[in-house]
Short mmCIF file of C-alpha atoms in Angstrom, two decimals:
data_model
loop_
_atom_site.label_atom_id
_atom_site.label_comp_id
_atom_site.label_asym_id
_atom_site.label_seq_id
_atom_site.Cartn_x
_atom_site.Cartn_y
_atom_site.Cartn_z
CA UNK C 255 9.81 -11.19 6.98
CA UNK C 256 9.57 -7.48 6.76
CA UNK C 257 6.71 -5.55 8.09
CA UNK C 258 5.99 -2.07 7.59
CA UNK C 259 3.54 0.95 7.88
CA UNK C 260 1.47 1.76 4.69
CA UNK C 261 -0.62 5.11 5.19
CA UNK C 262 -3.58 6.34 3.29
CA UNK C 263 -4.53 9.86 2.58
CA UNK C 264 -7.65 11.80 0.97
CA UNK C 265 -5.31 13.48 -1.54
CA UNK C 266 -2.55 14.43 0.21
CA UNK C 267 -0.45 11.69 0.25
CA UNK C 268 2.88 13.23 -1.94
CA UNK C 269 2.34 16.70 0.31
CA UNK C 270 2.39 13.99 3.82
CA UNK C 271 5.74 12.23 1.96
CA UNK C 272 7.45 15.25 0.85
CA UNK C 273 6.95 16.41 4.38
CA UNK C 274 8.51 13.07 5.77
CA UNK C 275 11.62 13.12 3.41
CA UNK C 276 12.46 16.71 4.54
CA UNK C 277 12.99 15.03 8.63
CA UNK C 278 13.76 11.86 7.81
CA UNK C 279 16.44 12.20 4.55
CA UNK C 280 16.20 9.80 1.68
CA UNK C 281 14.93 9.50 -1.50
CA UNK C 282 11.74 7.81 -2.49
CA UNK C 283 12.40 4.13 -3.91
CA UNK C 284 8.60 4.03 -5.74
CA UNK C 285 6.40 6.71 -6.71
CA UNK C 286 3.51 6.24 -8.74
CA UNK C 287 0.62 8.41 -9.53
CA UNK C 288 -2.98 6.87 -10.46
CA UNK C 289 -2.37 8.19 -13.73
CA UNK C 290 0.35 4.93 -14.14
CA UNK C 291 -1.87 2.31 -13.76
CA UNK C 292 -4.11 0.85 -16.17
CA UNK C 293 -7.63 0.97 -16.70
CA UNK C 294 -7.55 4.67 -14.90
CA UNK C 295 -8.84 6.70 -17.83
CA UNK C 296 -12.64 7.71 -16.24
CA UNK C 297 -10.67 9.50 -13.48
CA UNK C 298 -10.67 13.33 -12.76
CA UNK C 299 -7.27 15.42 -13.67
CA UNK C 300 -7.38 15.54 -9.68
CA UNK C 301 -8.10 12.10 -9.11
CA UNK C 302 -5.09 10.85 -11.83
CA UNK C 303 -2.77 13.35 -10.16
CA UNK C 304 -3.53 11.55 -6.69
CA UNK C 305 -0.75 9.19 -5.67
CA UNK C 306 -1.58 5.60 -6.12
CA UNK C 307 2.18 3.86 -4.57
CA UNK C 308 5.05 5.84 -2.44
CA UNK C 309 7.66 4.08 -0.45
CA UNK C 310 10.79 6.28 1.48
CA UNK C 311 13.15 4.24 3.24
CA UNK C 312 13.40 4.90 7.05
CA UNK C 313 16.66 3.53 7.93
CA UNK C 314 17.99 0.07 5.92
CA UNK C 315 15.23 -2.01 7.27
CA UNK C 316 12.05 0.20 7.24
CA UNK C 317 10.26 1.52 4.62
CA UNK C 318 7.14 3.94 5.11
CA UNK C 319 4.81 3.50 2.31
CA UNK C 320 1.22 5.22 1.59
CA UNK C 321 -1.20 5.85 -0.98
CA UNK C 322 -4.34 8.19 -1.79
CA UNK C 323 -7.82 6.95 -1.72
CA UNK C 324 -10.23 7.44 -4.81
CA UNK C 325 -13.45 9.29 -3.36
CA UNK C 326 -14.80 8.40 -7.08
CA UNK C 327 -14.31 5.10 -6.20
CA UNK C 328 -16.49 4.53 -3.16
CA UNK C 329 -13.37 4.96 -1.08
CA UNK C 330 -13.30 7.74 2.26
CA UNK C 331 -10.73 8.23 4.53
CA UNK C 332 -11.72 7.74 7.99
CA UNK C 333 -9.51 7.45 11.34
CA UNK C 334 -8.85 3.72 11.27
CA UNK C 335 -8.67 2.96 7.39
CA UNK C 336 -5.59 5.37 7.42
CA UNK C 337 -3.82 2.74 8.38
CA UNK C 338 -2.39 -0.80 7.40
CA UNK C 339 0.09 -3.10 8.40
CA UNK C 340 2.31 -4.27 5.09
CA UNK C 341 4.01 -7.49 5.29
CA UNK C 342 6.77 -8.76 2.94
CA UNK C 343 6.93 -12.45 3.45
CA UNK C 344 10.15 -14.69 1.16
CA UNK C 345 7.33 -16.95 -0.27
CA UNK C 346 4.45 -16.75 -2.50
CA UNK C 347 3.53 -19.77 -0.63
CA UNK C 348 4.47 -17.97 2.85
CA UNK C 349 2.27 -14.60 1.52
CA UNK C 350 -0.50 -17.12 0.45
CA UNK C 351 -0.83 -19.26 4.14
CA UNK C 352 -0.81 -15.72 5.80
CA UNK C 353 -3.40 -14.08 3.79
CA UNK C 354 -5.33 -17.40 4.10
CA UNK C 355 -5.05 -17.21 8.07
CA UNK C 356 -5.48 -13.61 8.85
CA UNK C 357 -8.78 -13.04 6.39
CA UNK C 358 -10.54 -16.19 7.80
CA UNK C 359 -14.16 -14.06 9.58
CA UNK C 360 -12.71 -11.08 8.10
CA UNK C 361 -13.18 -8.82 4.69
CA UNK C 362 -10.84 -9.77 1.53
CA UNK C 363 -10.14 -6.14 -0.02
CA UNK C 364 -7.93 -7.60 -2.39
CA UNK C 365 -7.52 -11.33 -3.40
CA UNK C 366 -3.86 -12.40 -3.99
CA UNK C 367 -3.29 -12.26 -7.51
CA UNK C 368 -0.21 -10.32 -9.77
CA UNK C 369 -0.23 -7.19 -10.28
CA UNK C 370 0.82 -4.68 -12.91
CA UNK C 371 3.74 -3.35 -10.89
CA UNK C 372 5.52 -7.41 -10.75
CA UNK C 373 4.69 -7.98 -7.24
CA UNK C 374 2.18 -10.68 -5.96
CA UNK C 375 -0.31 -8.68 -3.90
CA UNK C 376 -3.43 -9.01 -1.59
CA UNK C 377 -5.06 -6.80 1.54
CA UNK C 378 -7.72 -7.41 3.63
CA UNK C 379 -9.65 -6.49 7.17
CA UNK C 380 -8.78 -9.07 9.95
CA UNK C 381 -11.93 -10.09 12.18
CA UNK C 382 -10.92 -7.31 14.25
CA UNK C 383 -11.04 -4.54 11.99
CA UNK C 384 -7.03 -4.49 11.50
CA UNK C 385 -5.76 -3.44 7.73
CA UNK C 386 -3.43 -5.75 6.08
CA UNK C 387 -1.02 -6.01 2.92
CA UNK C 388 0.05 -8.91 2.13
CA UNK C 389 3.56 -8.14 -0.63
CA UNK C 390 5.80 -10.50 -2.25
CA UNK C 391 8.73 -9.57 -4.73
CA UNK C 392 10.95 -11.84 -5.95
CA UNK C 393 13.45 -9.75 -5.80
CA UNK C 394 13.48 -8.31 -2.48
#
């Protein structure tokens, strides 16, 4: 299983990973603005030009990944919820029995379920306030 960081930023997100690239080399293996997904239309031209998915590989096992929040959605950036912990387990069953484990007492963000971008997904807060992402891919 893979684990890696996933960061969150209040709009600067692509600034944060263009900054990254330029010490650590590399190019970025997904970059998606909010503008790419579905359903996004009642956004603000800022808000669509936020970054929704980035990922730059740190070495061949690592990959940081990060996001912006959406203030329009409720969301705020606050030290603590900058931060998660994405795991990449073989299974769907394997990404299902963690997700069941680590959300028991805590908050689901983000029920497993597919997503747009072909990967099955799900986050959540642990019972002691830790961030998770929960990723499977098929393919990786």
């Amino acid at each position: 299983m893979k684990v890696n960081p996933y960061l969150n930023f209040d709009g600067k997100a692509e600034e944060a990973f263009l900054f990254y690239k330029s010490i650590f080399g590399g190019e970025f293996i997904g970059h998606m603005k909010m503008s790419d997904a579905p359903d996004m239309n009642d956004l603000s031209k800022e808000e669509m030009n936020r970054v929704m998915h980035i990922s730059l590989p740190l070495g061949k096992d690592t990959i940081l990944m990060g996001s912006d929040i959406l203030p329009s959605a409720g969301h705020s950036l606050n030290i603590g919820n900058n931060v998660y912990v994405s795991i990449h387990p073989e299974s769907r069953e394997e990404a299902d029995r963690i997700f069941a484990g680590l959300s028991k007492g805590g908050d689901i963000e983000m029920p497993m379920a597919d997503q747009f971008w072909g990967d099955y997904f799900g986050s959540l807060v642990d019972r002691f306030g830790i961030r998770w992402m929960i990723n499977h891919n098929d393919d990786f």
